[in-house]
Amino acid sequence: LPSHPVIPVFPGATRTNKRNRTHLQTFSRASYYQLALEQLHSHPEALEALGTPLNVHYLRLTDKYNFVDIADAKLKIPVSGPKSEGHLYVSSSRDAPFKRWNLQEVFLELKDGQQIPLFKPSRDNDEVKKE
């Protein structure tokens, strides 16, 4: 992760209500969200495609792709940089409530449709595979 914090931005929004801000803050602190951003920040091809510094934008709570329940989380995180923009797609799961979240898949889809895989678990064993 960079030494400076990535500040979520919300372009085009004139206001957000207190409840939405609370939900957005909850997402940004969740381990499935943080683990996905770590994958993005440590992937040279993704960083080259977007450019730095990166901007991580707020989730659109109305987007049906964004879904979290007791065992599964799927997020579509808007990201941008000086060169391009796109969405970080995240799929995570856990075995039981209060257990650790495990990434299932993370990929970056740029606005031109190009997809850059960032993470998939290895099928051979329980180790993690970084693309």
Steps between C-alpha positions, in 0.01 A plus 500: 500500500621852441637698791223756459136406553274449203206730553167387360341767285144534382495703177171628375325470832368818646415341832478169677284434796642393834376141465670453162826646633488251786448209258784621278736532797406148612589359157833681487606355838396143418780249444361382163522862376848558644635167368380587149666842510825336614485281188450807282784696661743209461423420135740680259288446186190647664694797637654563158158487331336743744801717581579636843386646725194280523159627604259257660145624462202422719293195423165559338266348754229472233720280275360146518851353470585628850377233737609391848342241724620284786718274281556675164606841377504633145609855430548721197739773615545800266868592459687749286842640430646758262509251209169315530210398720299188565361270765666261739279189522534309826358167608562376857358237728537361849413169661292639787406829666793669674749288304763651276400618152681326212533656157358284222573728206613855433528655156520849355277589207608817322254730326610362160392151610850362562509267800809454715481203739655591836420198717358147486550225757717212385307185411795269583510578870384753754769751409410830346584571138588853405459569129 
